[in-house]
Amino acid sequence: MVRNVIFGCEGQSLTADEKAFFSDTNPWGFILFRRNCETAEQTRILCTELRTLLGRNVPILIDHEGGRVSRLSPHIVPKRVAMGEIGELAEKAGLDKAEEAARIAGEILGRDSRLVGCNVNCAPMIDVRQPGAHDIVGDRAFSEDPEIVAKLGRALADGLFAGGCLPIAKHIPGHGRAMCDSHLDLPRVCEAGEGLDSTDFAPFRALNDIPLGMTAHIVYEAVDPDQPATLSSKVIDDIIRGQIGFDGLLMTDDLSMKALTGSFTERAEGSLKAGCDLVLHCNGDMAEMVAVAIGCGPLSAEAARRSEKALSQLREPSAIDMAKLEERFASLMEPSTLS
């Protein structure tokens, strides 16, 4: 029985307690962070250990967006550009050139992830950056223009597929207006529904066929003034599944973020009851994971269908000259292009 949860682990190899716990709970997938990734070889061994333990090609996620969000240190792969730089390319050199750069960036990020054994990347981030909002989004977002965000998000996702990774559209239905960091506090957005639909929701609607999505821990007062999207059946049913039309496998953002309150069991139960297919817990804390597991269970029939559809889209990356790929990307992004 595969459970509707994704867990992190504590270190660079599994402890005896983790082996027993993961074997017993059989999570849908795992997520790795910098603490788990010392070298490429060590990380590949960890991924193999996780898959061998569960006896299947379990999805293993990594946050490898480029820019300031990458769980792979520079001695594993070179530092990759922030998506905001590709958005600048669209504005200064044209959307066609930026789309090519985004597709190549996605393929590079996907191949980086596969190098260490991961097959799901927590990108593209298709939040629409808003002036004056908290910089938790900032240059992680492509642009303030929803059309540019949608076009470049699609290109990045196509590149991730080519690089052998499933993409995750985040943070649905939009994090760009947050005035505080949801890792530390609960953002509230008071924009009217029409403004949200034409701006924040638009890229997610354009990419509603992406196989995986991650919720935003944000209250949208025009939709549900009481609960953040992750815990709101109204946001999930009416907006994410309805207005946006997303029918992919929907996971929460990290349950340990301080935007959420209540016990970890309550957070897991509330997210799943609201309509999330999977819950995500990242920090590897065993006591918290045990509490999360209590609130979880087997995949629902709909979640199992969405999972099967998503995982069927995984493919091996083709043989390629990585140096030439990186050279082409650098030529697109060279300073003279942005002058």
Coordinates of C-alpha atoms in Angstrom, one line a residue:
M1 CA 0.0 0.0 0.0
V2 CA 1.6 3.3 -1.2
R3 CA 0.8 6.1 1.2
N4 CA -0.1 9.6 0.2
V5 CA 3.0 11.3 1.6
I6 CA 6.5 12.4 0.6
F7 CA 9.2 12.4 3.3
G8 CA 12.6 13.8 3.7
C9 CA 15.4 12.0 5.4
E10 CA 17.9 13.2 8.0
G11 CA 21.4 12.7 6.5
Q12 CA 23.5 11.3 3.7
S13 CA 22.5 7.7 4.3
L14 CA 19.6 6.1 6.0
T15 CA 19.6 5.3 9.7
A16 CA 18.2 2.0 11.0
D17 CA 15.1 3.9 12.4
E18 CA 14.5 5.5 9.0
K19 CA 14.8 2.2 7.2
A20 CA 12.2 0.7 9.5
F21 CA 9.9 3.7 9.3
F22 CA 10.0 4.1 5.6
S23 CA 9.6 0.4 5.0
D24 CA 6.5 0.4 7.2
T25 CA 4.9 3.6 5.9
N26 CA 5.8 3.1 2.2
P27 CA 5.6 6.8 1.1
W28 CA 4.8 7.8 -2.4
G29 CA 8.1 9.5 -2.7
F30 CA 11.0 11.3 -1.0
I31 CA 12.6 14.7 -1.2
L32 CA 16.3 15.6 -0.8
F33 CA 18.0 18.7 0.5
R34 CA 21.5 20.1 0.7
R35 CA 22.0 18.1 4.0
N36 CA 21.5 14.9 2.0
C37 CA 23.8 15.7 -0.9
E38 CA 27.6 15.7 -0.2
T39 CA 28.8 14.3 -3.5
A40 CA 27.1 13.1 -6.7
E41 CA 28.1 9.5 -6.0
Q42 CA 27.0 9.5 -2.4
T43 CA 23.6 11.0 -3.4
R44 CA 23.1 8.4 -6.1
I45 CA 23.8 5.7 -3.5
L46 CA 21.3 7.3 -1.2
C47 CA 18.7 7.3 -3.9
T48 CA 19.4 3.7 -4.8
E49 CA 19.1 2.8 -1.1
L50 CA 15.7 4.5 -0.9
R51 CA 14.4 2.7 -4.0
T52 CA 15.8 -0.7 -3.0
L53 CA 14.2 -0.3 0.4
L54 CA 10.7 0.2 -1.1
G55 CA 11.3 -2.2 -4.0
R56 CA 10.1 0.2 -6.7
N57 CA 11.3 3.2 -8.8
V58 CA 10.1 5.6 -6.1
P59 CA 9.9 9.3 -7.2
I60 CA 12.7 11.3 -5.5
L61 CA 12.2 15.1 -5.6
I62 CA 14.8 17.9 -5.4
D63 CA 14.4 21.7 -5.3
H64 CA 16.8 22.6 -8.1
E65 CA 15.3 25.8 -9.5
G66 CA 18.6 27.6 -10.3
G67 CA 19.6 30.8 -8.7
R68 CA 19.4 30.9 -4.9
V69 CA 17.3 27.8 -4.7
S70 CA 19.4 24.7 -5.4
R71 CA 20.0 21.7 -3.1
L72 CA 23.1 20.7 -5.1
S73 CA 26.3 22.4 -4.0
P74 CA 28.7 24.0 -6.6
H75 CA 31.1 21.1 -6.2
I76 CA 28.4 18.7 -7.6
V77 CA 27.1 20.9 -10.4
P78 CA 27.9 24.5 -11.5
K79 CA 25.6 27.3 -10.1
R80 CA 22.7 27.8 -12.5
V81 CA 21.0 31.0 -13.3
A82 CA 17.9 32.4 -11.6
M83 CA 14.7 32.3 -13.7
G84 CA 14.4 36.0 -13.4
E85 CA 17.4 36.4 -15.6
I86 CA 15.7 34.4 -18.3
G87 CA 12.6 36.7 -17.9
E88 CA 14.9 39.7 -18.4
L89 CA 16.1 38.1 -21.6
A90 CA 12.5 37.9 -22.8
E91 CA 12.0 41.6 -22.3
K92 CA 15.3 42.7 -23.8
A93 CA 16.0 40.2 -26.6
G94 CA 12.6 38.7 -27.4
L95 CA 10.4 35.9 -26.2
D96 CA 11.6 33.4 -28.8
K97 CA 15.2 33.6 -27.5
A98 CA 14.1 33.4 -23.9
E99 CA 11.9 30.4 -24.6
E100 CA 14.9 28.6 -26.1
A101 CA 17.0 29.6 -23.1
A102 CA 14.3 28.4 -20.7
R103 CA 14.0 25.0 -22.4
I104 CA 17.7 24.5 -22.3
A105 CA 17.8 25.6 -18.7
G106 CA 15.2 23.1 -17.9
E107 CA 17.1 20.3 -19.6
I108 CA 20.2 21.2 -17.8
L109 CA 18.4 21.3 -14.4
G110 CA 16.8 17.9 -15.2
R111 CA 20.1 16.3 -16.1
D112 CA 21.7 17.8 -13.0
S113 CA 18.9 16.1 -11.0
R114 CA 19.3 12.8 -12.7
L115 CA 23.0 12.9 -12.2
V116 CA 22.4 12.4 -8.5
G117 CA 19.5 10.0 -8.8
C118 CA 16.5 12.3 -8.5
N119 CA 13.7 12.1 -11.1
V120 CA 11.3 14.9 -10.1
N121 CA 12.3 18.6 -9.9
C122 CA 10.3 21.2 -7.9
A123 CA 10.1 23.5 -10.8
P124 CA 8.9 25.5 -12.8
M125 CA 7.9 28.1 -10.3
I126 CA 5.2 30.0 -12.3
D127 CA 4.2 32.5 -9.6
V128 CA 3.8 36.0 -11.1
R129 CA 6.1 38.4 -9.3
Q130 CA 4.3 41.5 -8.0
P131 CA 5.9 44.9 -7.2
G132 CA 6.4 45.4 -3.5
A133 CA 5.8 41.8 -2.5
H134 CA 8.1 39.8 -0.2
D135 CA 11.4 38.8 -1.9
I136 CA 10.8 35.1 -1.1
V137 CA 9.6 35.1 -4.7
G138 CA 11.8 37.8 -6.2
D139 CA 14.2 36.6 -8.9
R140 CA 12.9 33.0 -8.6
A141 CA 10.0 34.2 -10.7
F142 CA 10.3 34.7 -14.4
S143 CA 8.5 38.0 -14.6
E144 CA 5.7 40.3 -13.6
D145 CA 4.0 39.6 -16.9
P146 CA 1.7 36.5 -16.7
E147 CA 2.1 35.7 -20.4
I148 CA 5.9 35.7 -20.1
V149 CA 5.7 33.5 -17.0
A150 CA 3.4 31.0 -18.8
K151 CA 5.5 30.8 -22.0
L152 CA 8.8 30.4 -20.1
G153 CA 7.3 28.1 -17.6
R154 CA 6.1 25.8 -20.4
A155 CA 9.6 25.9 -22.0
L156 CA 11.3 25.1 -18.7
A157 CA 8.9 22.2 -18.1
D158 CA 9.5 20.8 -21.6
G159 CA 13.3 21.0 -20.9
L160 CA 12.8 19.1 -17.6
F161 CA 11.0 16.3 -19.4
A162 CA 13.8 16.1 -21.9
G163 CA 16.3 16.0 -19.0
G164 CA 14.6 13.0 -17.5
C165 CA 12.6 14.7 -14.7
L166 CA 9.0 15.3 -14.0
P167 CA 8.2 19.0 -13.4
I168 CA 6.1 20.4 -10.6
A169 CA 4.0 23.6 -11.2
K170 CA 4.3 25.7 -8.1
H171 CA 2.9 27.4 -6.0
I172 CA -0.6 26.9 -7.2
P173 CA -2.7 29.0 -7.4
G174 CA 0.0 31.7 -7.0
H175 CA 2.5 33.0 -4.5
G176 CA 3.5 36.2 -6.1
R177 CA 1.5 38.6 -4.0
A178 CA 2.7 37.3 -0.6
M179 CA 3.9 40.1 1.7
C180 CA 5.6 37.7 4.0
D181 CA 7.6 34.5 3.8
S182 CA 5.3 31.5 4.2
H183 CA 8.2 29.6 5.8
L184 CA 7.8 31.9 8.7
D185 CA 4.3 33.3 8.7
L186 CA 0.9 33.0 6.9
P187 CA 0.6 35.4 4.0
R188 CA -2.9 36.8 3.2
V189 CA -3.8 38.1 -0.2
C190 CA -6.8 40.5 -0.4
E191 CA -6.8 41.0 -4.2
A192 CA -10.3 40.6 -5.8
G193 CA -11.1 37.5 -7.7
E194 CA -10.9 39.1 -11.1
G195 CA -7.4 40.4 -10.5
L196 CA -6.3 37.0 -9.3
D197 CA -7.8 35.2 -12.3
S198 CA -6.2 37.5 -14.9
T199 CA -2.8 37.6 -13.3
D200 CA -1.9 35.1 -10.6
F201 CA -4.0 32.2 -11.8
A202 CA -3.3 32.7 -15.6
P203 CA 0.1 30.8 -15.9
F204 CA -1.3 27.9 -13.9
R205 CA -4.3 27.7 -16.2
A206 CA -2.0 27.8 -19.3
L207 CA 0.1 24.9 -17.7
N208 CA -2.8 23.0 -16.2
D209 CA -1.6 19.8 -18.0
I210 CA 1.7 19.7 -16.0
P211 CA 1.5 16.3 -14.2
L212 CA 2.4 17.5 -10.7
G213 CA 1.5 20.6 -8.7
M214 CA 2.4 22.1 -5.4
T215 CA 0.0 24.3 -3.3
A216 CA 0.7 27.7 -1.8
H217 CA 0.3 28.2 2.0
I218 CA -1.5 31.4 1.4
V219 CA -5.0 32.7 2.3
Y220 CA -6.8 34.2 -0.6
E221 CA -9.4 36.3 1.1
A222 CA -11.6 36.7 -1.9
V223 CA -12.0 32.9 -2.1
D224 CA -11.6 31.6 1.5
P225 CA -10.8 34.1 4.2
D226 CA -10.3 31.4 6.8
Q227 CA -7.9 28.8 5.4
P228 CA -4.8 28.8 3.3
A229 CA -5.1 27.1 -0.1
T230 CA -3.4 23.9 1.2
L231 CA -6.2 23.5 3.7
S232 CA -9.1 25.0 1.8
S233 CA -11.5 22.7 -0.1
K234 CA -13.0 25.8 -1.7
V235 CA -9.7 26.9 -3.1
I236 CA -8.8 23.4 -4.3
D237 CA -12.2 22.5 -5.7
D238 CA -13.3 25.9 -7.1
I239 CA -10.0 27.4 -8.1
I240 CA -7.3 24.8 -8.6
R241 CA -9.5 22.0 -10.0
G242 CA -12.3 24.3 -11.3
Q243 CA -11.2 27.7 -12.6
I244 CA -7.6 26.7 -13.3
G245 CA -8.5 23.2 -14.5
F246 CA -5.6 21.4 -13.0
D247 CA -6.1 17.7 -12.9
G248 CA -2.6 16.6 -12.0
L249 CA -1.3 15.1 -8.8
L250 CA -1.5 17.8 -6.2
M251 CA 0.9 17.9 -3.3
T252 CA 1.2 20.3 -0.4
D253 CA 4.1 22.6 0.1
D254 CA 6.1 21.6 3.2
L255 CA 3.9 20.9 6.2
S256 CA 6.6 22.1 8.6
M257 CA 6.4 25.7 7.3
K258 CA 5.2 28.1 9.9
A259 CA 2.3 29.4 7.7
L260 CA 0.4 26.3 9.0
T261 CA -0.7 25.7 12.5
G262 CA -2.0 22.7 14.5
S263 CA -0.3 19.3 15.1
F264 CA 1.4 17.6 12.2
T265 CA -1.3 14.9 12.2
E266 CA -3.9 17.7 11.9
R267 CA -2.0 19.4 9.1
A268 CA -1.8 16.1 7.1
E269 CA -5.5 15.2 7.7
G270 CA -6.6 18.7 6.9
S271 CA -4.7 18.9 3.6
L272 CA -5.9 15.6 2.4
K273 CA -9.5 16.3 3.5
A274 CA -9.3 19.6 1.6
G275 CA -8.4 17.8 -1.6
C276 CA -4.7 17.5 -1.8
D277 CA -3.5 14.1 -3.2
L278 CA -0.2 14.0 -1.3
V279 CA 1.3 15.8 1.7
L280 CA 5.0 16.8 1.8
H281 CA 7.2 16.8 4.9
C282 CA 10.7 17.8 4.3
N283 CA 13.0 18.2 7.4
G284 CA 13.5 14.5 8.2
D285 CA 12.5 14.9 11.9
M286 CA 11.4 11.5 12.9
A287 CA 8.8 12.6 15.6
E288 CA 7.2 14.9 13.1
M289 CA 7.2 12.3 10.4
V290 CA 5.5 9.8 12.7
A291 CA 2.8 12.3 13.4
V292 CA 2.3 13.1 9.7
A293 CA 2.0 9.4 8.9
I294 CA -0.8 9.0 11.4
G295 CA -2.8 11.6 9.4
C296 CA -2.1 9.8 6.1
G297 CA -3.3 6.6 4.4
P298 CA -3.4 4.9 1.0
L299 CA -3.7 6.9 -2.2
S300 CA -7.3 7.6 -3.1
A301 CA -8.5 6.2 -6.4
E302 CA -8.2 9.7 -8.0
A303 CA -4.8 10.2 -6.6
A304 CA -3.7 6.8 -7.8
R305 CA -5.0 7.6 -11.3
R306 CA -3.2 10.9 -11.3
S307 CA 0.0 9.3 -10.0
E308 CA 0.0 6.6 -12.7
K309 CA -0.6 9.3 -15.4
A310 CA 2.3 11.4 -14.0
L311 CA 4.8 8.6 -13.6
S312 CA 4.0 7.3 -17.1
Q313 CA 5.5 10.5 -18.5
L314 CA 9.0 9.8 -17.0
R315 CA 11.6 9.0 -19.6
E316 CA 15.3 8.4 -19.8
P317 CA 17.3 11.4 -21.1
S318 CA 18.9 10.8 -24.4
A319 CA 22.7 10.9 -24.9
I320 CA 23.8 14.5 -25.4
D321 CA 26.9 16.6 -25.4
M322 CA 26.4 18.5 -22.2
A323 CA 29.2 20.9 -22.9
K324 CA 27.6 22.0 -26.2
L325 CA 24.2 22.4 -24.4
E326 CA 25.8 24.7 -21.8
E327 CA 27.6 26.6 -24.5
R328 CA 24.4 27.3 -26.3
F329 CA 22.7 28.4 -23.1
A330 CA 25.6 30.7 -22.3
S331 CA 25.5 32.3 -25.8
L332 CA 21.8 33.0 -25.3
M333 CA 22.4 34.6 -21.9
E334 CA 25.7 36.4 -22.7
P335 CA 25.8 40.1 -21.4
S336 CA 25.8 41.6 -24.9
T337 CA 22.3 40.0 -25.3
L338 CA 20.9 41.9 -22.3
S339 CA 22.5 45.3 -23.0

